[in-house]
Short mmCIF file of C-alpha atoms in Angstrom, two decimals:
data_model
loop_
_atom_site.label_atom_id
_atom_site.label_comp_id
_atom_site.label_asym_id
_atom_site.label_seq_id
_atom_site.Cartn_x
_atom_site.Cartn_y
_atom_site.Cartn_z
CA MET V 1 0.00 0.00 0.00
CA THR V 2 1.27 3.48 -0.88
CA GLN V 3 2.04 5.36 2.30
CA LEU V 4 0.82 8.78 3.35
CA PHE V 5 4.02 10.89 3.51
CA PRO V 6 6.10 8.15 1.79
CA SER V 7 9.32 9.13 3.55
CA LEU V 8 7.87 7.97 6.87
CA LEU V 9 6.24 4.76 8.01
CA PRO V 10 3.10 4.99 10.14
CA ALA V 11 3.98 5.02 13.81
CA VAL V 12 1.01 2.87 14.77
CA GLU V 13 -1.04 0.35 12.84
CA TYR V 14 -4.24 -1.32 13.99
CA GLU V 15 -6.53 -4.02 12.68
CA ALA V 16 -10.23 -3.54 13.43
CA ASP V 17 -13.62 -4.71 12.29
CA VAL V 18 -15.03 -1.19 12.49
CA LEU V 19 -13.31 2.18 12.39
CA VAL V 20 -15.39 5.13 13.61
CA ILE V 21 -14.14 8.54 12.46
CA GLY V 22 -15.48 11.19 14.83
CA GLY V 23 -16.08 11.15 18.58
CA GLY V 24 -19.22 13.21 19.12
CA PRO V 25 -22.66 11.78 19.98
CA ALA V 26 -23.07 9.93 16.66
CA GLY V 27 -19.56 8.49 16.76
CA THR V 28 -19.71 7.34 20.35
CA TRP V 29 -23.14 5.71 19.92
CA ALA V 30 -21.81 4.02 16.77
CA ALA V 31 -18.75 2.68 18.60
CA ILE V 32 -20.81 1.35 21.50
CA SER V 33 -23.33 -0.25 19.15
CA ALA V 34 -20.65 -1.91 17.00
CA ALA V 35 -18.81 -3.23 20.06
CA ALA V 36 -22.08 -4.67 21.38
CA GLN V 37 -22.20 -6.78 18.21
CA GLY V 38 -18.82 -8.28 19.06
CA ALA V 39 -16.82 -6.09 16.70
CA ARG V 40 -13.28 -4.89 17.35
CA VAL V 41 -13.66 -1.11 17.21
CA VAL V 42 -11.26 1.81 16.89
CA LEU V 43 -12.54 5.39 17.23
CA ALA V 44 -10.40 8.23 15.85
CA ASP V 45 -11.28 11.75 16.96
CA LYS V 46 -9.93 14.97 15.53
CA GLY V 47 -10.03 16.42 19.03
CA PHE V 48 -10.49 14.77 22.42
CA CYS V 49 -13.45 12.39 22.40
CA GLY V 50 -15.90 13.71 24.97
CA THR V 51 -15.00 17.39 24.73
CA SER V 52 -14.79 18.28 21.04
CA GLY V 53 -17.67 19.12 18.70
CA ALA V 54 -20.89 21.08 18.95
CA THR V 55 -22.64 19.05 21.67
CA ALA V 56 -19.92 18.81 24.31
CA PRO V 57 -19.69 22.48 25.39
CA SER V 58 -23.39 23.15 25.93
CA GLY V 59 -26.82 21.75 26.62
CA THR V 60 -29.07 20.39 23.92
CA GLY V 61 -32.71 19.50 23.53
CA VAL V 62 -33.58 16.03 22.28
CA TRP V 63 -36.60 14.76 20.32
CA TYR V 64 -37.72 12.46 23.12
CA VAL V 65 -41.41 11.61 22.95
CA LYS V 66 -43.07 8.88 24.98
CA PRO V 67 -44.77 6.15 22.92
CA ASP V 68 -48.20 7.74 23.04
CA PRO V 69 -49.82 7.83 19.56
CA ALA V 70 -51.28 11.29 20.01
CA ALA V 71 -48.01 12.74 21.30
CA ARG V 72 -45.99 11.08 18.53
CA THR V 73 -48.42 12.31 15.86
CA LYS V 74 -48.13 15.85 17.19
CA ALA V 75 -44.33 15.59 17.26
CA MET V 76 -44.14 14.39 13.66
CA ASN V 77 -46.54 16.98 12.33
CA GLY V 78 -44.67 19.73 14.15
CA ARG V 79 -41.83 19.28 11.65
CA TRP V 80 -43.70 17.97 8.58
CA ASP V 81 -44.79 21.25 7.01
CA LEU V 82 -41.82 23.18 8.38
CA GLY V 83 -39.55 20.76 6.52
CA GLY V 84 -41.36 21.20 3.22
CA ARG V 85 -42.88 17.70 3.43
CA LEU V 86 -39.60 16.12 2.37
CA ALA V 87 -39.17 13.93 5.46
CA ASP V 88 -39.89 10.21 5.44
CA PRO V 89 -42.59 9.31 8.00
CA ALA V 90 -41.19 5.79 8.40
CA TRP V 91 -37.78 7.19 9.38
CA MET V 92 -39.41 9.70 11.72
CA ARG V 93 -41.13 6.84 13.55
CA ARG V 94 -37.90 4.82 13.67
CA VAL V 95 -35.99 7.74 15.17
CA LEU V 96 -38.67 8.43 17.76
CA ASP V 97 -38.56 4.77 18.82
CA ARG V 98 -34.75 4.54 18.91
CA THR V 99 -34.31 7.89 20.66
CA TYR V 100 -36.77 6.87 23.35
CA GLU V 101 -34.77 3.68 23.99
CA ASN V 102 -31.38 5.39 23.91
CA VAL V 103 -32.34 8.25 26.22
CA ASN V 104 -33.75 5.74 28.67
CA LEU V 105 -30.41 3.93 28.47
CA LEU V 106 -28.65 7.18 29.33
CA SER V 107 -30.75 7.39 32.49
CA GLU V 108 -29.79 3.82 33.41
CA TRP V 109 -26.15 4.69 32.79
CA GLY V 110 -26.36 7.60 35.22
CA HIS V 111 -26.87 10.75 33.16
CA PRO V 112 -28.01 13.46 35.62
CA PHE V 113 -31.40 14.38 34.17
CA LEU V 114 -33.28 17.12 35.98
CA SER V 115 -36.16 16.15 38.23
CA ASP V 116 -39.67 16.96 37.04
CA GLY V 117 -40.72 17.59 40.66
CA GLN V 118 -43.05 14.59 40.61
CA GLY V 119 -40.60 11.76 41.10
CA GLY V 120 -39.65 11.52 37.44
CA GLU V 121 -37.00 12.97 35.14
CA ILE V 122 -37.07 15.56 32.38
CA ARG V 123 -35.57 13.60 29.52
CA THR V 124 -36.14 16.12 26.73
CA SER V 125 -32.78 17.81 27.23
CA LEU V 126 -29.22 16.73 27.82
CA ASP V 127 -26.38 18.55 29.54
CA GLY V 128 -23.66 18.46 26.90
CA PRO V 129 -20.57 18.13 29.13
CA ASP V 130 -22.16 15.45 31.32
CA TYR V 131 -23.57 13.63 28.27
CA MET V 132 -20.30 13.43 26.39
CA ARG V 133 -18.26 12.64 29.49
CA LEU V 134 -20.60 9.70 30.08
CA MET V 135 -20.40 8.60 26.43
CA ARG V 136 -16.59 8.53 26.52
CA LYS V 137 -16.75 6.44 29.67
CA ARG V 138 -19.17 3.99 28.02
CA VAL V 139 -17.04 3.79 24.86
CA LYS V 140 -13.99 2.85 26.90
CA ALA V 141 -16.01 0.37 28.96
CA ALA V 142 -17.10 -1.29 25.70
CA GLY V 143 -13.47 -2.05 24.90
CA VAL V 144 -13.13 0.47 22.09
CA ARG V 145 -9.65 1.84 21.36
CA ILE V 146 -9.79 5.66 21.24
CA LEU V 147 -7.29 7.68 19.21
CA ASP V 148 -7.56 11.23 20.53
CA HIS V 149 -6.22 14.25 18.62
CA SER V 150 -5.91 11.99 15.59
CA PRO V 151 -7.60 13.52 12.52
CA ALA V 152 -8.14 11.14 9.63
CA LEU V 153 -6.75 12.40 6.33
CA GLN V 154 -7.52 9.65 3.81
CA LEU V 155 -9.63 6.53 3.55
CA LEU V 156 -8.24 3.20 2.37
CA ARG V 157 -9.89 1.16 -0.37
CA ASP V 158 -9.52 -2.35 -1.70
CA GLY V 159 -9.44 -3.54 -5.29
CA SER V 160 -13.24 -3.71 -5.49
CA GLY V 161 -13.67 -0.10 -4.43
CA ALA V 162 -14.91 -0.95 -0.93
CA VAL V 163 -13.63 1.07 2.00
CA ALA V 164 -10.88 -0.68 3.97
CA GLY V 165 -9.85 1.71 6.76
CA ALA V 166 -8.14 5.08 7.02
CA THR V 167 -4.89 6.82 7.83
CA GLY V 168 -4.19 10.09 9.57
CA LEU V 169 -2.11 12.12 12.00
CA ARG V 170 -1.38 11.79 15.68
CA ARG V 171 -1.10 15.50 16.39
CA GLN V 172 0.34 15.27 19.88
CA ARG V 173 3.10 12.87 18.81
CA GLY V 174 3.72 14.32 15.37
CA ASP V 175 3.50 10.96 13.63
CA LEU V 176 0.93 8.85 11.77
CA TRP V 177 -1.66 6.13 12.29
CA THR V 178 -3.28 3.57 10.02
CA VAL V 179 -6.33 1.44 10.79
CA ARG V 180 -7.24 -1.43 8.50
CA ALA V 181 -10.93 -2.11 8.99
CA GLY V 182 -13.75 -4.15 7.52
CA ALA V 183 -16.09 -1.15 7.69
CA VAL V 184 -15.82 2.57 8.37
CA ILE V 185 -18.36 4.97 9.88
CA ILE V 186 -18.16 8.66 8.99
CA ALA V 187 -19.34 10.55 12.07
CA THR V 188 -17.31 13.71 11.54
CA GLY V 189 -20.21 16.16 11.88
CA GLY V 190 -21.27 18.83 9.41
CA CYS V 191 -19.41 21.84 8.07
CA ALA V 192 -19.57 25.32 9.61
CA PHE V 193 -16.69 26.85 7.62
CA LEU V 194 -14.73 27.93 10.72
CA SER V 195 -17.37 30.58 11.45
CA ARG V 196 -16.45 30.65 15.17
CA ALA V 197 -19.73 29.09 16.25
CA LEU V 198 -19.31 27.29 19.58
CA GLY V 199 -17.83 23.80 19.22
CA CYS V 200 -17.65 24.05 15.43
CA ASN V 201 -13.91 24.62 15.09
CA VAL V 202 -13.50 20.92 14.24
CA LEU V 203 -16.49 20.76 11.88
CA THR V 204 -14.98 21.45 8.47
CA GLY V 205 -16.53 18.75 6.27
CA ASP V 206 -13.55 16.39 6.46
CA GLY V 207 -15.70 13.26 6.32
CA TYR V 208 -17.57 14.57 3.27
CA LEU V 209 -14.33 14.94 1.32
CA MET V 210 -12.97 11.53 2.27
CA ALA V 211 -16.26 9.82 1.41
CA ALA V 212 -16.51 11.68 -1.92
CA GLU V 213 -13.02 10.53 -2.84
CA LEU V 214 -14.45 7.01 -2.76
CA GLY V 215 -17.48 8.03 -4.81
CA ALA V 216 -20.12 8.61 -2.11
CA ASP V 217 -22.93 11.02 -2.94
CA PHE V 218 -24.98 13.55 -0.98
CA SER V 219 -28.55 14.70 -0.53
CA GLY V 220 -30.08 17.96 0.64
CA MET V 221 -26.92 20.06 0.46
CA GLU V 222 -29.00 23.10 -0.53
CA PHE V 223 -30.49 23.03 2.96
CA SER V 224 -27.35 24.56 4.41
CA SER V 225 -28.23 28.22 4.95
CA ALA V 226 -28.43 28.02 8.74
CA TYR V 227 -27.15 31.07 10.60
CA ALA V 228 -27.37 31.18 14.38
CA MET V 229 -27.41 34.28 16.52
CA ALA V 230 -24.57 35.12 18.90
CA LEU V 231 -23.15 37.98 20.87
CA GLU V 232 -21.01 40.06 18.53
CA HIS V 233 -17.43 38.71 18.73
CA GLY V 234 -18.82 35.76 20.72
CA SER V 235 -19.25 32.11 19.81
CA VAL V 236 -22.25 30.86 21.85
CA THR V 237 -25.06 30.28 19.35
CA LYS V 238 -28.01 29.54 21.60
CA THR V 239 -30.64 31.12 19.40
CA ARG V 240 -33.64 29.95 21.42
CA PHE V 241 -33.27 32.76 23.98
CA TYR V 242 -33.51 35.38 21.25
CA ASP V 243 -37.20 34.50 20.94
CA TRP V 244 -37.55 36.89 23.90
CA ALA V 245 -35.52 39.63 22.22
CA GLU V 246 -36.37 42.99 20.77
CA PHE V 247 -33.94 44.19 18.11
CA THR V 248 -32.80 47.77 17.56
CA TYR V 249 -30.31 49.84 15.60
CA ALA V 250 -27.31 51.37 17.37
CA ASP V 251 -29.37 54.49 18.17
CA GLY V 252 -32.04 52.42 19.92
CA ALA V 253 -34.64 52.66 17.16
CA PRO V 254 -36.54 49.39 16.56
CA ILE V 255 -35.66 47.43 13.44
CA PRO V 256 -38.99 46.80 11.65
CA GLY V 257 -39.66 43.10 11.13
CA ALA V 258 -36.56 41.90 12.96
CA ALA V 259 -37.07 38.72 14.98
CA SER V 260 -35.27 35.52 15.82
CA LYS V 261 -38.04 33.52 14.16
CA GLY V 262 -39.69 34.83 11.02
CA GLY V 263 -37.51 37.92 10.91
CA ARG V 264 -33.92 36.72 10.88
CA SER V 265 -33.58 37.66 7.22
CA VAL V 266 -34.23 41.27 8.25
CA ILE V 267 -31.35 41.00 10.73
CA ALA V 268 -29.14 39.46 8.03
CA ARG V 269 -29.91 42.30 5.60
CA THR V 270 -29.22 44.88 8.28
CA LEU V 271 -25.88 43.32 9.20
CA GLY V 272 -25.04 42.82 5.54
CA ALA V 273 -25.56 46.54 4.97
CA GLY V 274 -22.86 47.25 7.54
CA LYS V 275 -25.22 48.33 10.32
CA SER V 276 -25.06 47.09 13.88
CA VAL V 277 -27.92 45.15 15.44
CA TYR V 278 -28.62 45.24 19.18
CA ALA V 279 -30.78 42.90 21.25
CA ARG V 280 -32.39 42.98 24.69
CA LEU V 281 -34.23 40.04 26.22
CA ASN V 282 -37.69 40.73 27.63
CA ALA V 283 -38.27 38.00 30.20
CA ASP V 284 -39.87 37.97 33.63
CA ALA V 285 -37.95 36.97 36.76
CA GLU V 286 -39.01 33.33 36.61
CA GLU V 287 -38.03 33.05 32.95
CA GLN V 288 -34.68 34.66 33.66
CA ARG V 289 -33.90 32.10 36.36
CA ALA V 290 -34.94 29.25 34.05
CA MET V 291 -32.75 30.57 31.24
CA ARG V 292 -29.67 30.84 33.42
CA HIS V 293 -30.22 27.34 34.71
CA ALA V 294 -30.85 25.80 31.28
CA GLN V 295 -27.97 27.42 29.37
CA PRO V 296 -25.46 28.98 31.77
CA ASN V 297 -22.80 29.33 29.06
CA PHE V 298 -25.07 31.72 27.15
CA PHE V 299 -24.48 34.27 29.91
CA VAL V 300 -20.75 33.79 30.56
CA ALA V 301 -19.44 36.32 28.02
CA LEU V 302 -22.27 38.74 28.80
CA ASP V 303 -21.58 38.61 32.54
CA ARG V 304 -17.84 39.06 32.01
CA SER V 305 -18.56 42.11 29.88
CA GLY V 306 -20.80 43.59 32.56
CA ILE V 307 -23.90 43.27 30.38
CA ASP V 308 -27.27 42.37 31.83
CA PRO V 309 -29.10 41.04 28.74
CA PHE V 310 -32.47 41.64 30.40
CA THR V 311 -31.90 45.36 30.93
CA ASP V 312 -29.01 46.33 28.63
CA ARG V 313 -28.88 46.35 24.86
CA PHE V 314 -26.00 44.30 23.45
CA PRO V 315 -24.65 43.86 19.89
CA VAL V 316 -25.37 40.60 18.10
CA THR V 317 -24.30 38.89 14.91
CA LEU V 318 -25.21 35.81 12.88
CA ARG V 319 -22.77 32.92 12.57
CA LEU V 320 -22.98 30.43 9.74
CA GLU V 321 -23.55 26.86 10.88
CA ALA V 322 -24.33 25.55 7.37
CA THR V 323 -24.76 21.76 7.45
CA VAL V 324 -24.34 21.58 11.24
CA ARG V 325 -27.82 23.05 11.66
CA GLY V 326 -28.85 22.29 8.09
CA THR V 327 -30.13 18.93 6.89
CA GLY V 328 -27.80 17.99 4.02
CA GLY V 329 -25.16 15.31 4.17
CA LEU V 330 -24.09 11.91 2.87
CA ARG V 331 -26.95 10.04 1.26
CA LEU V 332 -28.02 6.85 3.04
CA ARG V 333 -29.05 3.80 1.01
CA ASP V 334 -30.86 1.75 3.65
CA GLU V 335 -31.89 1.52 7.29
CA SER V 336 -28.38 0.48 8.36
CA CYS V 337 -27.12 3.97 7.39
CA ALA V 338 -24.97 2.56 4.60
CA THR V 339 -23.74 4.97 1.94
CA SER V 340 -23.28 4.16 -1.75
CA VAL V 341 -19.72 2.90 -1.04
CA PRO V 342 -19.52 -0.73 0.15
CA GLY V 343 -18.56 -0.86 3.82
CA LEU V 344 -18.91 2.89 4.36
CA TYR V 345 -21.58 4.14 6.78
CA ALA V 346 -22.55 7.63 7.95
CA ALA V 347 -24.19 8.97 11.09
CA GLY V 348 -25.12 12.23 12.76
CA ASP V 349 -24.61 15.55 11.01
CA ALA V 350 -22.34 13.88 8.44
CA ALA V 351 -25.42 12.09 7.07
CA THR V 352 -28.45 13.74 5.54
CA ARG V 353 -31.19 14.52 8.07
CA GLU V 354 -33.82 15.09 5.40
CA LEU V 355 -35.19 11.68 6.39
CA ILE V 356 -36.63 13.12 9.61
CA CYS V 357 -36.45 16.89 9.10
CA GLY V 358 -36.92 17.48 5.40
CA ALA V 359 -35.81 20.96 4.45
CA PHE V 360 -35.43 22.49 7.91
CA THR V 361 -33.91 21.71 11.27
CA GLY V 362 -32.07 23.68 13.93
CA GLY V 363 -29.98 23.23 17.02
CA GLY V 364 -30.46 20.18 19.23
CA SER V 365 -33.77 18.31 19.39
CA HIS V 366 -34.06 16.46 16.06
CA ASN V 367 -30.31 16.68 15.44
CA ALA V 368 -29.57 15.14 18.83
CA ALA V 369 -32.13 12.40 18.26
CA TRP V 370 -30.74 11.72 14.80
CA ALA V 371 -27.17 11.53 16.11
CA MET V 372 -27.89 8.88 18.72
CA SER V 373 -30.26 6.91 16.46
CA SER V 374 -28.23 6.93 13.25
CA GLY V 375 -25.07 6.26 15.26
CA PHE V 376 -26.70 3.22 16.84
CA TRP V 377 -27.84 1.86 13.47
CA ALA V 378 -24.59 2.63 11.67
CA GLY V 379 -22.61 0.82 14.37
CA ALA V 380 -24.75 -2.30 14.08
CA GLY V 381 -24.72 -2.14 10.28
CA ALA V 382 -20.96 -1.68 10.05
CA ALA V 383 -20.35 -4.54 12.49
CA GLY V 384 -22.57 -6.83 10.42
CA HIS V 385 -20.79 -5.88 7.20
CA ALA V 386 -17.37 -6.47 8.73
CA ARG V 387 -18.45 -9.82 10.16
CA ALA V 388 -19.78 -10.99 6.79
CA ASN V 389 -16.50 -10.09 5.07
CA ARG V 390 -14.04 -11.08 7.78
CA GLY V 391 -11.06 -13.08 6.55
CA ARG V 392 -11.29 -11.91 2.94
CA SER V 393 -7.88 -11.14 1.45
CA ARG V 394 -7.61 -7.57 0.20
CA VAL V 395 -4.95 -5.42 -1.46
CA LEU V 396 -5.27 -1.91 -0.04
CA SER V 397 -4.48 1.52 -1.43
CA LEU V 398 -5.07 5.13 -0.42
CA ALA V 399 -8.20 6.80 -1.78
CA GLY V 400 -7.85 10.30 -3.20
CA GLY V 401 -5.63 12.41 -1.04
CA LEU V 402 -5.44 15.77 -2.77
CA GLY V 403 -3.03 17.91 -0.76
CA VAL V 404 -1.34 15.00 1.03
CA THR V 405 0.01 13.03 -1.93
CA GLU V 406 2.89 13.91 -4.20
CA GLY V 407 2.24 16.32 -7.07
CA LYS V 408 4.15 18.41 -9.56
CA ARG V 409 2.81 21.85 -8.59
CA ASP V 410 3.47 24.05 -5.58
CA ARG V 411 1.96 23.11 -2.25
CA ILE V 412 -1.43 24.48 -1.36
CA ASP V 413 -1.41 27.58 0.83
CA ALA V 414 -3.89 26.30 3.40
CA ALA V 415 -4.57 29.68 4.99
CA ALA V 416 -5.17 31.38 1.64
CA LEU V 417 -7.42 28.54 0.47
CA THR V 418 -9.54 28.68 3.61
CA ALA V 419 -9.84 32.47 3.39
CA ALA V 420 -10.95 32.26 -0.24
CA VAL V 421 -13.67 29.71 0.54
CA ARG V 422 -14.94 31.62 3.55
CA ALA V 423 -15.14 34.78 1.44
CA GLU V 424 -17.68 32.97 -0.74
CA VAL V 425 -19.83 31.26 1.88
CA LEU V 426 -19.90 33.54 4.94
CA PRO V 427 -21.57 36.61 3.37
CA TYR V 428 -25.31 36.63 3.99
CA GLN V 429 -26.10 37.54 0.38
CA ASN V 430 -24.52 34.32 -0.85
CA THR V 431 -25.66 31.64 1.57
CA TYR V 432 -28.66 33.11 3.41
CA GLN V 433 -30.22 35.40 0.80
CA ARG V 434 -29.72 33.32 -2.30
CA HIS V 435 -30.10 34.43 -5.90
CA GLY V 436 -29.23 32.45 -9.00
CA ASP V 437 -26.91 35.10 -10.40
CA ARG V 438 -24.90 35.35 -7.20
CA LEU V 439 -24.80 31.57 -6.77
CA GLU V 440 -23.55 31.09 -10.32
CA ALA V 441 -20.86 33.76 -9.97
CA SER V 442 -19.68 32.31 -6.66
CA LEU V 443 -19.64 28.79 -8.09
CA GLN V 444 -17.48 29.90 -10.98
CA ARG V 445 -14.94 31.32 -8.55
CA LEU V 446 -15.05 28.19 -6.38
CA ASP V 447 -14.62 25.94 -9.42
CA ARG V 448 -11.58 27.95 -10.49
CA ILE V 449 -10.09 27.54 -7.03
CA TRP V 450 -10.64 23.77 -7.24
CA GLN V 451 -9.00 23.63 -10.66
CA GLY V 452 -6.10 25.67 -9.34
CA VAL V 453 -5.21 23.21 -6.58
CA GLN V 454 -5.18 20.11 -8.79
CA GLY V 455 -1.79 18.43 -8.92
CA ALA V 456 -0.49 20.33 -5.91
CA ASP V 457 2.42 18.78 -4.08
CA MET V 458 2.00 17.17 -0.70
CA ALA V 459 1.69 19.45 2.31
CA ASP V 460 4.21 19.00 5.06
CA ARG V 461 2.89 17.26 8.14
CA ALA V 462 2.47 20.51 10.04
CA GLU V 463 0.04 21.80 7.37
CA ALA V 464 -1.58 18.53 6.29
CA GLN V 465 -4.66 18.85 8.50
CA ARG V 466 -5.30 22.51 7.59
CA THR V 467 -4.80 21.74 3.92
CA ARG V 468 -7.35 18.94 3.97
CA GLU V 469 -9.77 21.11 5.96
CA GLY V 470 -9.51 23.84 3.34
CA LEU V 471 -10.14 21.36 0.53
CA ALA V 472 -13.09 19.83 2.40
CA MET V 473 -14.69 23.25 2.87
CA LEU V 474 -14.10 24.05 -0.79
CA ALA V 475 -15.75 20.82 -1.92
CA THR V 476 -18.65 21.32 0.50
CA ALA V 477 -19.31 24.85 -0.75
CA ARG V 478 -19.45 23.60 -4.35
CA TRP V 479 -21.97 20.86 -3.47
CA MET V 480 -24.05 23.36 -1.51
CA TYR V 481 -24.22 25.98 -4.22
CA ARG V 482 -24.70 23.54 -7.11
CA SER V 483 -27.63 22.01 -5.22
CA ALA V 484 -29.01 25.46 -4.40
CA LEU V 485 -28.93 26.37 -8.08
CA ALA V 486 -30.74 23.15 -8.96
CA ARG V 487 -33.64 23.89 -6.57
CA THR V 488 -35.41 26.76 -8.35
CA GLU V 489 -37.91 27.41 -5.57
CA SER V 490 -37.97 28.35 -1.89
CA ARG V 491 -38.56 25.45 0.51
CA GLY V 492 -37.69 25.10 4.18
CA MET V 493 -34.49 26.96 5.00
CA HIS V 494 -33.55 27.24 1.30
CA LYS V 495 -34.70 30.69 0.16
CA ARG V 496 -34.23 31.98 -3.37
CA GLU V 497 -34.87 35.68 -3.97
CA ASP V 498 -35.37 34.94 -7.67
CA HIS V 499 -37.73 32.02 -6.90
CA PRO V 500 -39.56 33.08 -3.70
CA ALA V 501 -42.47 30.62 -3.95
CA LYS V 502 -42.64 26.91 -3.20
CA ASP V 503 -43.14 24.73 -6.27
CA GLU V 504 -44.92 21.44 -5.55
CA ALA V 505 -43.42 20.01 -8.73
CA GLN V 506 -40.08 20.21 -6.93
CA ARG V 507 -41.12 18.17 -3.93
CA HIS V 508 -38.12 15.92 -4.40
CA HIS V 509 -34.58 15.51 -3.14
CA ILE V 510 -31.56 17.06 -4.84
CA LEU V 511 -28.63 14.66 -5.01
CA THR V 512 -25.09 15.81 -5.67
CA GLY V 513 -21.56 14.52 -5.78
CA GLY V 514 -18.32 14.59 -7.69
CA LEU V 515 -15.11 16.49 -7.11
CA ASP V 516 -13.60 17.67 -10.39
CA GLU V 517 -17.07 17.86 -11.94
CA VAL V 518 -19.93 18.46 -9.50
CA TRP V 519 -23.21 16.94 -10.66
CA THR V 520 -26.81 17.09 -9.45
CA ALA V 521 -29.80 14.81 -9.90
CA THR V 522 -33.24 14.38 -8.34
CA ALA V 523 -34.79 11.58 -6.31
CA PRO V 524 -38.45 11.31 -5.31
CA ALA V 525 -39.52 12.17 -1.79
CA ALA V 526 -40.52 9.07 0.14
CA GLY V 527 -43.36 10.46 2.20
CA PRO V 528 -46.87 11.25 0.95
CA ALA V 529 -47.81 14.84 0.11
CA VAL V 530 -50.45 14.93 2.83
CA GLU V 531 -51.17 17.69 5.28
CA VAL V 532 -51.20 15.54 8.41
CA LEU V 533 -49.17 12.50 9.37
CA ALA V 534 -50.28 9.73 11.70
CA ALA V 535 -47.98 8.00 14.13
#
């Protein structure tokens, strides 16, 4: 097998049935589930499993609904129209069932749920630090080998095109790792383009790029225009509390139509015009106490700045969270969360959430339920695939590897590449307020950037991770914008200024893929075009 950085041999090599790439909720559930099937499991995390990612630093709601038909029906219909009727009712039911079981398991494992005051527990929210600390403990107890601070750079493939493991860096030791595996689970989260949203510094679309290099495809990448509100110069994107906010200009005058829900586009236009936006939360004393208890980190930066958000006006901004709070991701082929590549599975934000959310989601709730459910299924599916193919002789090679394999052109300037991509995706008028002309112009620039990095020489080890991150963000932006151009309507979070109405003829999924040439296609929506679902 050709080596990553040919002048050096990998420092560590492992054999596993299942390799999980990513150590957030989806990755840890996947590892536990695979190990429960008797699989030998290795989990590689870009950061420290249990503290990195969007869930670990804060609390999150979870789509936990008791198995009461009326309650489940209400829960499903609460997202059906909002998501443009693109969800699959069968998957919604599966996730409600699996989430109910998994959250109950968390209680048995000792997660400190709040008391409901009547002898029970409030299981509709999870404390992020406690949750992920517990998940790391359970992963280790399951016998899983954890590789912390070990970003994967390339997948391995066999002669048939099936995935066969991965290789990457051990950042703290400055050397390399290789895992040969019968199946691989991509649980690397979504892509937030280094927008400084809390916990998103590791969410740069790495898994998307690696999967695409093996030929995997995507669905719903146009549903990636999610911006969350935060204190200006801050990173905490707990948008829920801004439902209590009034928004004003710098001089204190109200901004007509500005609101966290139903008026965020007004805020985006105001910020995009170079004007400051200020917020103040109007909540009574009881609500204030509940807010501080539910999301204490929301108030840390405010308190340190001497700002009382309930009496003082404070400047806010919008931070792009793209596919982290969007619904697009790797397309799943069946209920085991298998992708189009043999042996490759996807879970959490790395996989499309259209199946339960359609064209719209947000922070926590459905995303948290999807992470634990899809992780559970992907782990079981990957373990089964590895078991069925165990003992098969395979000749392995590296898949793709732009930026970390030898080339004849200059190395990629990772910082310049990242800056160029962010210049295309962060502006509100490109990603939030979409128009075909702007999308096409931006895509042309992004395509030229992609063409310009072809054949680049290998990055040195110090820049390898940043180089691959830049390339992953570039590829993600091209899939997003090509899909957005293909959907000539407004549906869910995807808003087109040149096509402001919803077109029922476009009640379908937009598929995309490819690296040198990005393509799009359509696939029919699975669910019926009815107004009301039944659980």
